[in-house]
Amino acid sequence: QVQLVESGGGLVQAGGSRRLSCAASGNFFHIHDMAWHRQVLGKERELVALITDGGTPRYADSVKGRFTITRDKSGNTIYLQMNDLKFEDTGVYYCYAEVRPQNARWTRQDSWGQGTLVTVSS
């Protein structure tokens, strides 16, 4: 099992910056892709940014040039640096990881954090 713990959410003014963190812990063999998704009330969860275990990032068009996803050397923690925040960036940000469990290395499982709320005031 893997636990994903997010931090860094809060209230920020439009045009401001915020940095989210997500740390993975538990008993796992390897983590492949990690990502940030966000969800606004009444809408589907959407991918914001993803980073592979090789360090290749991918972004939603709406955040390109403003958000940067990074991963630490251990591969178990990711960050999302959010700059020039807009009102429409408001939402609950969820951390995601594709995990190979220690006791089932031939499988891949999806893991999600509890989410952290980012509110951008206009």
mmCIF file of C-alpha atoms in Angstrom:
data_model
loop_
_atom_site.group_PDB
_atom_site.id
_atom_site.type_symbol
_atom_site.label_atom_id
_atom_site.label_comp_id
_atom_site.label_asym_id
_atom_site.label_seq_id
_atom_site.Cartn_x
_atom_site.Cartn_y
_atom_site.Cartn_z
ATOM 1 C CA GLN A 1 0.000 0.000 0.000
ATOM 2 C CA VAL A 2 1.112 3.542 -0.687
ATOM 3 C CA GLN A 3 -0.033 6.708 1.014
ATOM 4 C CA LEU A 4 0.060 10.036 -0.791
ATOM 5 C CA VAL A 5 0.061 13.134 1.366
ATOM 6 C CA GLU A 6 -0.463 16.519 -0.240
ATOM 7 C CA SER A 7 0.318 19.899 1.242
ATOM 8 C CA GLY A 8 0.543 23.513 0.188
ATOM 9 C CA GLY A 9 -3.028 24.407 -0.577
ATOM 10 C CA GLY A 10 -4.609 27.616 0.605
ATOM 11 C CA LEU A 11 -5.922 30.993 -0.396
ATOM 12 C CA VAL A 12 -3.966 33.081 -2.884
ATOM 13 C CA GLN A 13 -4.722 36.202 -4.852
ATOM 14 C CA ALA A 14 -4.957 36.130 -8.615
ATOM 15 C CA GLY A 15 -1.515 36.630 -10.125
ATOM 16 C CA GLY A 16 0.138 35.070 -7.120
ATOM 17 C CA SER A 17 2.051 31.825 -6.690
ATOM 18 C CA ARG A 18 1.665 28.635 -4.706
ATOM 19 C CA ARG A 19 3.694 25.443 -4.378
ATOM 20 C CA LEU A 20 2.071 22.078 -3.763
ATOM 21 C CA SER A 21 3.892 19.013 -2.490
ATOM 22 C CA CYS A 22 2.980 15.344 -2.546
ATOM 23 C CA ALA A 23 4.979 12.727 -0.697
ATOM 24 C CA ALA A 24 4.508 9.002 -1.216
ATOM 25 C CA SER A 25 5.203 6.547 1.582
ATOM 26 C CA GLY A 26 4.485 2.928 2.366
ATOM 27 C CA ASN A 27 5.423 -0.469 1.078
ATOM 28 C CA PHE A 28 5.855 -0.332 -2.679
ATOM 29 C CA PHE A 29 8.344 -1.555 -5.238
ATOM 30 C CA HIS A 30 8.331 1.327 -7.691
ATOM 31 C CA ILE A 31 6.370 4.415 -8.638
ATOM 32 C CA HIS A 32 5.914 5.130 -12.314
ATOM 33 C CA ASP A 33 3.983 8.244 -13.341
ATOM 34 C CA MET A 34 2.991 10.814 -10.735
ATOM 35 C CA ALA A 35 0.594 13.622 -11.432
ATOM 36 C CA TRP A 36 -1.606 16.417 -10.195
ATOM 37 C CA HIS A 37 -5.276 16.479 -11.048
ATOM 38 C CA ARG A 38 -7.811 19.073 -9.981
ATOM 39 C CA GLN A 39 -11.529 19.044 -9.520
ATOM 40 C CA VAL A 40 -13.994 21.880 -9.335
ATOM 41 C CA LEU A 41 -17.368 21.298 -7.733
ATOM 42 C CA GLY A 42 -19.756 19.925 -10.320
ATOM 43 C CA LYS A 43 -17.085 19.128 -12.863
ATOM 44 C CA GLU A 44 -14.994 16.098 -13.659
ATOM 45 C CA ARG A 45 -11.498 15.704 -12.327
ATOM 46 C CA GLU A 46 -8.954 16.860 -14.901
ATOM 47 C CA LEU A 47 -5.256 16.263 -15.382
ATOM 48 C CA VAL A 48 -3.158 19.336 -14.644
ATOM 49 C CA ALA A 49 0.391 18.014 -14.896
ATOM 50 C CA LEU A 50 2.141 14.653 -15.023
ATOM 51 C CA ILE A 51 5.734 13.566 -14.648
ATOM 52 C CA THR A 52 7.147 10.192 -15.596
ATOM 53 C CA ASP A 53 9.646 8.216 -13.543
ATOM 54 C CA GLY A 54 12.194 9.386 -16.099
ATOM 55 C CA GLY A 55 11.393 13.010 -15.313
ATOM 56 C CA THR A 56 9.465 13.912 -18.461
ATOM 57 C CA PRO A 57 6.687 16.404 -17.728
ATOM 58 C CA ARG A 58 3.384 16.921 -19.469
ATOM 59 C CA TYR A 59 0.890 19.728 -18.922
ATOM 60 C CA ALA A 60 -2.695 20.625 -19.631
ATOM 61 C CA ASP A 61 -2.908 23.441 -22.171
ATOM 62 C CA SER A 62 -4.547 25.685 -19.596
ATOM 63 C CA VAL A 63 -1.484 25.692 -17.330
ATOM 64 C CA LYS A 64 1.400 25.554 -19.804
ATOM 65 C CA GLY A 65 3.920 28.292 -19.129
ATOM 66 C CA ARG A 66 2.513 28.935 -15.640
ATOM 67 C CA PHE A 67 2.844 25.630 -13.767
ATOM 68 C CA THR A 68 5.926 23.462 -13.346
ATOM 69 C CA ILE A 69 5.910 19.889 -12.071
ATOM 70 C CA THR A 70 9.092 18.426 -10.628
ATOM 71 C CA ARG A 71 10.103 15.221 -8.891
ATOM 72 C CA ASP A 72 12.793 14.682 -6.292
ATOM 73 C CA LYS A 73 15.744 12.321 -6.685
ATOM 74 C CA SER A 74 14.077 9.570 -4.674
ATOM 75 C CA GLY A 75 11.202 9.654 -7.129
ATOM 76 C CA ASN A 76 8.697 9.570 -4.305
ATOM 77 C CA THR A 77 7.872 13.252 -3.951
ATOM 78 C CA ILE A 78 6.515 15.655 -6.510
ATOM 79 C CA TYR A 79 5.942 19.356 -6.486
ATOM 80 C CA LEU A 80 3.729 21.677 -8.456
ATOM 81 C CA GLN A 81 4.927 25.252 -8.689
ATOM 82 C CA MET A 82 1.967 27.375 -9.719
ATOM 83 C CA ASN A 83 2.636 30.909 -10.919
ATOM 84 C CA ASP A 84 0.358 33.624 -12.273
ATOM 85 C CA LEU A 85 -2.627 31.908 -10.705
ATOM 86 C CA LYS A 86 -6.052 32.621 -12.151
ATOM 87 C CA PHE A 87 -9.501 32.372 -10.631
ATOM 88 C CA GLU A 88 -10.200 29.330 -12.808
ATOM 89 C CA ASP A 89 -7.283 27.481 -11.167
ATOM 90 C CA THR A 90 -9.406 27.201 -8.038
ATOM 91 C CA GLY A 91 -10.173 23.635 -7.067
ATOM 92 C CA VAL A 92 -9.149 20.620 -5.072
ATOM 93 C CA TYR A 93 -5.787 19.351 -6.253
ATOM 94 C CA TYR A 94 -5.243 15.615 -6.010
ATOM 95 C CA CYS A 95 -1.942 13.805 -6.187
ATOM 96 C CA TYR A 96 -1.855 10.620 -8.249
ATOM 97 C CA ALA A 97 0.710 7.843 -8.494
ATOM 98 C CA GLU A 98 0.940 4.701 -10.602
ATOM 99 C CA VAL A 99 2.474 2.167 -8.239
ATOM 100 C CA ARG A 100 3.952 -1.312 -8.428
ATOM 101 C CA PRO A 101 3.165 -2.879 -5.045
ATOM 102 C CA GLN A 102 5.959 -4.665 -3.204
ATOM 103 C CA ASN A 103 3.891 -7.829 -2.892
ATOM 104 C CA ALA A 104 2.586 -7.737 -6.474
ATOM 105 C CA ARG A 105 5.354 -6.377 -8.645
ATOM 106 C CA TRP A 106 3.728 -7.621 -11.827
ATOM 107 C CA THR A 107 0.797 -5.267 -11.363
ATOM 108 C CA ARG A 108 0.280 -1.512 -11.450
ATOM 109 C CA GLN A 109 -2.183 0.212 -9.167
ATOM 110 C CA ASP A 110 -3.633 3.713 -9.147
ATOM 111 C CA SER A 111 -3.231 5.626 -5.910
ATOM 112 C CA TRP A 112 -4.748 8.971 -4.945
ATOM 113 C CA GLY A 113 -4.177 11.449 -2.181
ATOM 114 C CA GLN A 114 -6.936 13.120 -0.178
ATOM 115 C CA GLY A 115 -6.626 16.408 -2.012
ATOM 116 C CA THR A 116 -5.654 19.919 -1.060
ATOM 117 C CA LEU A 117 -7.816 22.954 -1.762
ATOM 118 C CA VAL A 118 -6.428 25.885 -3.695
ATOM 119 C CA THR A 119 -8.598 28.978 -3.767
ATOM 120 C CA VAL A 120 -7.660 31.858 -6.036
ATOM 121 C CA SER A 121 -9.384 35.124 -5.240
ATOM 122 C CA SER A 122 -10.002 37.538 -8.047
#
